[in-house]
Short mmCIF file of C-alpha atoms and ligand atoms in Angstrom, two decimals:
data_model
loop_
_atom_site.label_atom_id
_atom_site.label_comp_id
_atom_site.label_asym_id
_atom_site.label_seq_id
_atom_site.Cartn_x
_atom_site.Cartn_y
_atom_site.Cartn_z
CA MET A 20 3.74 -6.48 -24.91
CA SER A 21 0.11 -7.82 -23.90
CA ARG A 22 -0.41 -8.22 -20.23
CA VAL A 23 -1.90 -11.15 -18.67
CA ALA A 24 -3.95 -11.62 -15.59
CA TYR A 25 -4.51 -14.44 -13.47
CA VAL A 26 -8.51 -15.16 -12.34
CA ASN A 27 -9.52 -18.17 -10.27
CA GLY A 28 -6.89 -20.68 -11.73
CA VAL A 29 -6.68 -19.38 -15.16
CA TYR A 30 -4.18 -16.74 -16.76
CA ARG A 31 -5.93 -14.86 -19.32
CA PRO A 32 -5.18 -11.79 -21.85
CA HIS A 33 -5.65 -8.73 -19.58
CA GLY A 34 -8.67 -7.48 -21.63
CA GLN A 35 -10.50 -10.88 -21.23
CA ALA A 36 -9.85 -11.13 -17.63
CA VAL A 37 -13.20 -10.78 -15.72
CA VAL A 38 -15.06 -11.88 -12.56
CA HIS A 39 -18.58 -12.71 -11.93
CA VAL A 40 -21.10 -9.82 -11.67
CA GLU A 41 -22.07 -11.34 -8.40
CA ASP A 42 -18.55 -11.66 -7.05
CA ARG A 43 -18.80 -10.24 -3.71
CA GLY A 44 -15.85 -7.94 -4.15
CA PHE A 45 -17.82 -6.14 -6.90
CA GLN A 46 -21.13 -6.10 -4.92
CA PHE A 47 -19.87 -5.21 -1.22
CA ALA A 48 -16.24 -4.70 -1.32
CA ASP A 49 -15.86 -7.96 0.54
CA GLY A 50 -12.24 -8.62 -0.14
CA VAL A 51 -8.86 -7.57 0.68
CA TYR A 52 -5.68 -6.98 -1.25
CA GLU A 53 -1.79 -6.73 -1.38
CA VAL A 54 0.82 -5.00 -3.46
CA TRP A 55 4.22 -6.01 -3.73
CA SER A 56 6.92 -3.86 -5.31
CA VAL A 57 8.74 -5.93 -8.04
CA ALA A 58 12.46 -5.13 -8.09
CA ASP A 59 14.71 -6.61 -10.55
CA GLY A 60 11.91 -9.22 -11.28
CA ARG A 61 11.64 -10.19 -7.63
CA LEU A 62 9.12 -9.41 -4.83
CA ALA A 63 10.18 -6.98 -2.26
CA ASP A 64 9.29 -7.18 1.58
CA PHE A 65 7.75 -10.61 0.47
CA GLU A 66 7.20 -11.95 4.04
CA GLY A 67 5.80 -8.76 5.58
CA HIS A 68 3.07 -8.38 2.61
CA MET A 69 2.36 -12.09 2.95
CA THR A 70 1.74 -12.16 6.47
CA ARG A 71 -0.39 -8.99 6.29
CA LEU A 72 -2.76 -10.70 3.43
CA PHE A 73 -3.35 -13.63 5.78
CA ARG A 74 -3.96 -11.33 8.83
CA SER A 75 -6.46 -9.38 6.79
CA LEU A 76 -7.98 -12.62 5.46
CA GLY A 77 -8.53 -13.79 9.06
CA GLU A 78 -9.84 -10.47 10.34
CA LEU A 79 -12.72 -10.85 7.92
CA ARG A 80 -13.09 -14.58 8.11
CA ILE A 81 -12.29 -15.14 4.54
CA ASP A 82 -10.95 -18.71 3.88
CA PRO A 83 -7.60 -18.51 2.45
CA PRO A 84 -7.85 -19.36 -1.09
CA MET A 85 -4.71 -21.47 -1.22
CA SER A 86 -1.53 -22.06 0.86
CA ARG A 87 1.27 -19.39 0.87
CA GLU A 88 3.22 -21.45 -1.41
CA ALA A 89 0.74 -21.85 -4.09
CA LEU A 90 -0.28 -18.14 -3.88
CA THR A 91 3.68 -17.49 -4.00
CA ARG A 92 3.72 -19.51 -7.30
CA VAL A 93 0.95 -17.50 -8.86
CA LEU A 94 2.39 -14.04 -7.82
CA ARG A 95 5.72 -15.34 -9.30
CA GLU A 96 4.18 -16.60 -12.42
CA THR A 97 2.17 -13.55 -12.84
CA VAL A 98 5.20 -11.42 -12.67
CA ARG A 99 6.97 -13.64 -15.05
CA ARG A 100 4.32 -13.86 -17.78
CA ASN A 101 4.21 -9.93 -17.83
CA ARG A 102 7.93 -9.72 -17.85
CA VAL A 103 7.84 -6.98 -14.96
CA ARG A 104 11.35 -6.12 -13.72
CA ASP A 105 10.44 -2.94 -12.12
CA GLY A 106 6.88 -2.27 -11.05
CA ILE A 107 4.15 -4.01 -8.87
CA VAL A 108 2.04 -7.26 -8.46
CA TYR A 109 -1.41 -6.82 -7.25
CA LEU A 110 -3.27 -9.51 -5.59
CA GLN A 111 -7.00 -9.41 -4.59
CA VAL A 112 -8.97 -11.98 -2.45
CA THR A 113 -12.75 -11.86 -2.38
CA ARG A 114 -15.44 -13.73 -0.36
CA GLY A 115 -16.40 -15.30 -3.78
CA THR A 116 -19.40 -15.32 -5.90
CA ALA A 117 -22.78 -16.00 -4.37
CA ARG A 118 -26.35 -14.65 -4.87
CA ARG A 119 -26.48 -11.31 -3.64
CA ASP A 120 -27.21 -11.12 0.17
CA HIS A 121 -25.40 -9.53 2.96
CA PRO A 122 -24.53 -12.35 5.12
CA PHE A 123 -21.65 -14.47 4.27
CA PRO A 124 -22.35 -16.97 1.55
CA PRO A 125 -22.56 -20.78 2.43
CA PRO A 126 -19.57 -22.57 3.82
CA GLY A 127 -17.50 -24.02 0.85
CA THR A 128 -18.11 -20.93 -1.34
CA PRO A 129 -14.62 -20.62 -2.92
CA PRO A 130 -12.97 -17.12 -2.62
CA SER A 131 -11.94 -15.38 -5.79
CA VAL A 132 -8.36 -14.62 -6.69
CA VAL A 133 -7.27 -12.35 -8.94
CA VAL A 134 -3.56 -11.01 -9.63
CA THR A 135 -2.12 -8.57 -12.02
CA ALA A 136 1.24 -7.13 -12.56
CA LYS A 137 2.47 -4.13 -14.37
CA SER A 138 5.64 -2.84 -15.17
CA MET A 139 6.70 0.87 -14.24
CA ASN A 140 9.46 3.00 -15.50
CA PHE A 141 12.09 3.12 -12.89
CA ASP A 142 13.87 6.37 -14.34
CA ALA A 143 10.62 8.29 -14.40
CA LEU A 144 9.86 7.19 -10.59
CA GLU A 145 13.14 8.65 -9.61
CA ALA A 146 12.73 11.74 -11.46
CA LYS A 147 9.45 12.12 -9.69
CA ALA A 148 11.14 11.39 -6.19
CA ALA A 149 13.91 13.75 -7.31
CA LYS A 150 11.41 16.56 -7.76
CA GLY A 151 9.18 15.46 -4.77
CA ILE A 152 5.37 15.70 -4.36
CA THR A 153 2.92 18.12 -2.60
CA VAL A 154 0.11 16.78 -0.65
CA LEU A 155 -3.30 17.97 0.51
CA THR A 156 -5.00 17.09 3.68
CA GLN A 157 -8.47 15.93 3.82
CA PRO A 158 -10.69 14.76 7.04
CA ASP A 159 -10.29 11.16 7.75
CA ASN A 160 -13.84 9.78 7.35
CA ARG A 161 -12.74 6.08 6.93
CA TRP A 162 -14.02 3.18 8.99
CA GLY A 163 -12.54 2.13 12.09
CA ARG A 164 -10.68 -0.84 10.75
CA CYS A 165 -7.99 0.79 8.35
CA ASP A 166 -5.54 -1.78 9.76
CA ILE A 167 -7.41 -4.46 7.28
CA LYS A 168 -6.40 -3.92 3.74
CA THR A 169 -9.77 -4.15 2.09
CA VAL A 170 -10.85 -3.10 -1.10
CA GLY A 171 -13.11 -0.93 0.14
CA LEU A 172 -11.18 2.19 -0.89
CA LEU A 173 -14.08 5.03 -1.63
CA PRO A 174 -12.50 7.40 0.95
CA ASN A 175 -9.08 6.80 -0.46
CA VAL A 176 -10.39 7.57 -4.13
CA LEU A 177 -12.22 10.65 -3.26
CA ALA A 178 -9.39 12.08 -1.03
CA ARG A 179 -6.74 11.32 -3.92
CA GLN A 180 -9.28 12.81 -6.37
CA ALA A 181 -9.49 15.93 -4.35
CA ALA A 182 -5.67 16.13 -4.23
CA ARG A 183 -5.26 15.72 -7.83
CA GLU A 184 -7.88 18.36 -8.40
CA ARG A 185 -5.64 20.64 -6.34
CA GLY A 186 -2.39 19.64 -8.09
CA ALA A 187 -1.28 17.30 -5.38
CA GLY A 188 0.15 13.83 -5.59
CA GLU A 189 -1.31 12.30 -2.49
CA ALA A 190 -4.02 13.19 0.19
CA LEU A 191 -3.17 13.15 3.85
CA PHE A 192 -6.11 12.04 6.16
CA VAL A 193 -6.39 14.05 9.42
CA ASP A 194 -8.26 12.60 12.27
CA ASP A 195 -10.97 14.09 14.73
CA MET A 196 -7.77 15.31 17.02
CA GLY A 197 -6.30 17.25 13.99
CA LEU A 198 -3.31 14.60 13.63
CA VAL A 199 -2.44 13.33 10.66
CA THR A 200 -3.15 9.35 10.28
CA GLU A 201 -1.65 8.49 6.87
CA GLY A 202 -2.09 9.10 3.01
CA ALA A 203 -4.62 7.62 0.77
CA SER A 204 -2.21 4.95 -0.21
CA ALA A 205 0.83 5.47 1.82
CA ASN A 206 2.12 6.19 5.42
CA ALA A 207 3.07 9.45 6.34
CA TRP A 208 6.74 10.80 7.94
CA ILE A 209 8.30 14.05 8.93
CA LEU A 210 11.82 14.97 9.96
CA ASP A 211 10.56 17.30 12.80
CA ALA A 212 11.98 20.77 13.94
CA ASP A 213 14.11 18.85 16.32
CA GLY A 214 15.63 16.50 13.79
CA VAL A 215 13.66 13.66 15.04
CA LEU A 216 11.95 11.32 12.52
CA ARG A 217 8.07 10.81 13.14
CA THR A 218 5.62 8.79 11.93
CA ARG A 219 1.96 7.85 13.24
CA ASP A 220 1.97 4.75 15.81
CA THR A 221 0.19 1.54 14.72
CA GLN A 222 -2.28 1.95 17.81
CA ALA A 223 -3.82 4.74 15.41
CA ASN A 224 -6.47 3.59 12.68
CA ILE A 225 -3.99 3.28 10.14
CA LEU A 226 -2.57 0.39 7.94
CA ARG A 227 0.53 -0.98 9.28
CA GLY A 228 2.76 -0.39 6.33
CA VAL A 229 5.20 -2.95 5.34
CA THR A 230 7.35 -0.29 3.93
CA ARG A 231 7.22 1.71 6.97
CA ARG A 232 8.17 -1.47 9.12
CA THR A 233 11.38 -1.88 7.25
CA LEU A 234 12.09 1.62 6.88
CA LEU A 235 12.01 1.57 10.79
CA ASP A 236 14.74 -1.09 10.61
CA VAL A 237 16.70 0.94 8.13
CA ILE A 238 16.49 4.02 10.27
CA ALA A 239 17.77 2.11 13.32
CA GLU A 240 20.57 0.84 11.45
CA ALA A 241 21.33 4.10 10.23
CA GLY A 242 21.48 5.37 13.83
CA LEU A 243 18.89 7.89 13.18
CA LYS A 244 16.42 9.07 16.06
CA VAL A 245 12.94 8.16 15.26
CA GLU A 246 9.66 8.33 17.31
CA GLU A 247 6.19 6.48 16.44
CA ARG A 248 4.27 9.61 17.54
CA PRO A 249 1.63 11.86 15.77
CA PHE A 250 1.97 14.97 14.24
CA THR A 251 -0.26 17.77 12.96
CA PRO A 252 -0.53 19.33 9.37
CA GLU A 253 1.15 22.49 11.07
CA GLU A 254 3.92 20.50 12.26
CA MET A 255 4.62 18.87 8.93
CA ALA A 256 4.45 22.56 7.47
CA GLN A 257 7.33 23.42 10.00
CA ALA A 258 9.34 20.18 9.52
CA LYS A 259 12.74 19.97 8.14
CA GLU A 260 11.56 17.21 5.66
CA ALA A 261 8.63 15.14 5.17
CA PHE A 262 7.94 11.92 2.86
CA ILE A 263 5.43 9.12 2.46
CA THR A 264 6.31 5.56 2.18
CA GLY A 265 4.27 2.52 0.28
CA ALA A 266 4.95 -0.49 -2.08
CA GLY A 267 4.27 1.92 -4.88
CA SER A 268 5.70 4.97 -3.62
CA LEU A 269 8.82 3.49 -1.68
CA VAL A 270 10.13 6.49 -0.04
CA LEU A 271 8.88 9.75 -1.75
CA PRO A 272 9.84 13.32 -0.74
CA VAL A 273 7.09 15.47 0.27
CA ILE A 274 7.82 19.31 -0.58
CA ALA A 275 4.47 21.23 0.43
CA ILE A 276 1.23 20.72 2.59
CA ASP A 277 -1.89 22.42 1.68
CA GLY A 278 0.31 24.95 -0.55
CA GLN A 279 2.89 25.64 2.29
CA PRO A 280 6.40 24.69 1.68
CA ILE A 281 8.12 22.33 3.79
CA GLY A 282 11.88 22.62 4.52
CA GLY A 283 13.37 24.48 1.57
CA GLY A 284 10.26 23.41 -0.61
CA ALA A 285 12.67 20.66 -2.03
CA PRO A 286 13.25 16.97 -1.11
CA GLY A 287 15.62 17.14 1.79
CA PRO A 288 18.86 15.01 2.21
CA VAL A 289 17.48 12.46 4.92
CA ALA A 290 14.32 11.69 2.69
CA LYS A 291 16.85 11.03 -0.34
CA ARG A 292 19.09 9.04 1.67
CA LEU A 293 16.30 6.80 3.37
CA ARG A 294 14.97 6.31 -0.27
CA SER A 295 18.08 5.14 -1.64
CA LEU A 296 18.95 2.74 1.75
CA TYR A 297 15.40 1.30 1.20
CA ILE A 298 15.64 0.73 -2.43
CA GLU A 299 19.15 -0.97 -1.64
CA ARG A 300 17.36 -3.31 1.09
CA ALA A 301 14.41 -3.90 -1.11
CA LYS A 302 16.76 -5.31 -3.77
CA GLN A 303 18.92 -7.27 -1.49
CA THR A 304 16.06 -9.00 0.12
CA ALA A 305 13.60 -9.40 -2.75
CA VAL A 306 12.80 -13.01 -3.33
C1 LIG B 27 -3.96 3.57 3.29
C2 LIG B 27 -2.46 2.84 3.13
N1 LIG B 27 -1.46 3.32 3.89
C3 LIG B 27 -0.32 2.79 3.87
C4 LIG B 27 -0.01 2.18 2.79
C5 LIG B 27 1.41 1.53 2.64
O1 LIG B 27 1.61 0.26 3.05
P1 LIG B 27 2.79 -0.62 2.26
O2 LIG B 27 3.95 -0.26 2.77
O3 LIG B 27 2.63 -1.88 3.04
O4 LIG B 27 2.60 -0.64 0.77
C6 LIG B 27 -0.82 1.93 1.85
C7 LIG B 27 -0.48 0.95 0.57
O5 LIG B 27 -1.14 0.78 -0.21
C8 LIG B 27 -2.14 2.38 1.91
O6 LIG B 27 -3.23 2.10 0.82
#
């Protein structure tokens, strides 16, 4: 089935969906994005992603392109036109198109909006989760505002490529203090040697993952111990279990770090349980 993308007010065939050469997203990475997981054709963790989108726009002083309600309609329509049942919907908003110059364009320059959606094979994702992935550590060389979900992802791209070249499924950034911050496109977690779930606190320079936030609620309801406290790659290697979270990966077990097996070198029971609890919750609350 042919895909359809929304670009600045028009739904176009994917191959013909284009933005201007002087779009500031293209010229300066001057834009933000969001990704929703689509479950049974509905948007998971809807409010969390929408709220973060408006926060990202506010932090960069990009005018919201339209109301939340109008954006919601575009997201739903893009999902519908692409007949996505399981997959993701991607939204990008940039500071618009203007003659290339670093300062902001004149007031009133309309932001650019792009929405795409794609189907993902749920069974293949489940098979991947059942096997688990390996991760590779990389120095965290990103800017100091990783709380903003900008399209400026070059360090993430390079880190993920390094991971791929070493056969790993995700890169984990490690800061100057030798502590794991997060993945190239996911938050990182361990079940430490004492049986406590741990993920980096949001005072650190990380993206406040929406999946992370929902999973903290799921963990509390399941009565498991959790701490928002950093860990080192060595602690991850010695952990009972590890996993990453994100709208694309949901809850994905990690079975080795830098070639060292974690736990038994296979997905652990807690990660597997949290994955199914998260998916159940996402489906129940998707809108
Ligand atoms: C750097 C980074 N950290 C964490 C996440 C996970 O965030 P969320 O759970 O909101 O998808 C992402 C998702 O794209 C990301 O790019």
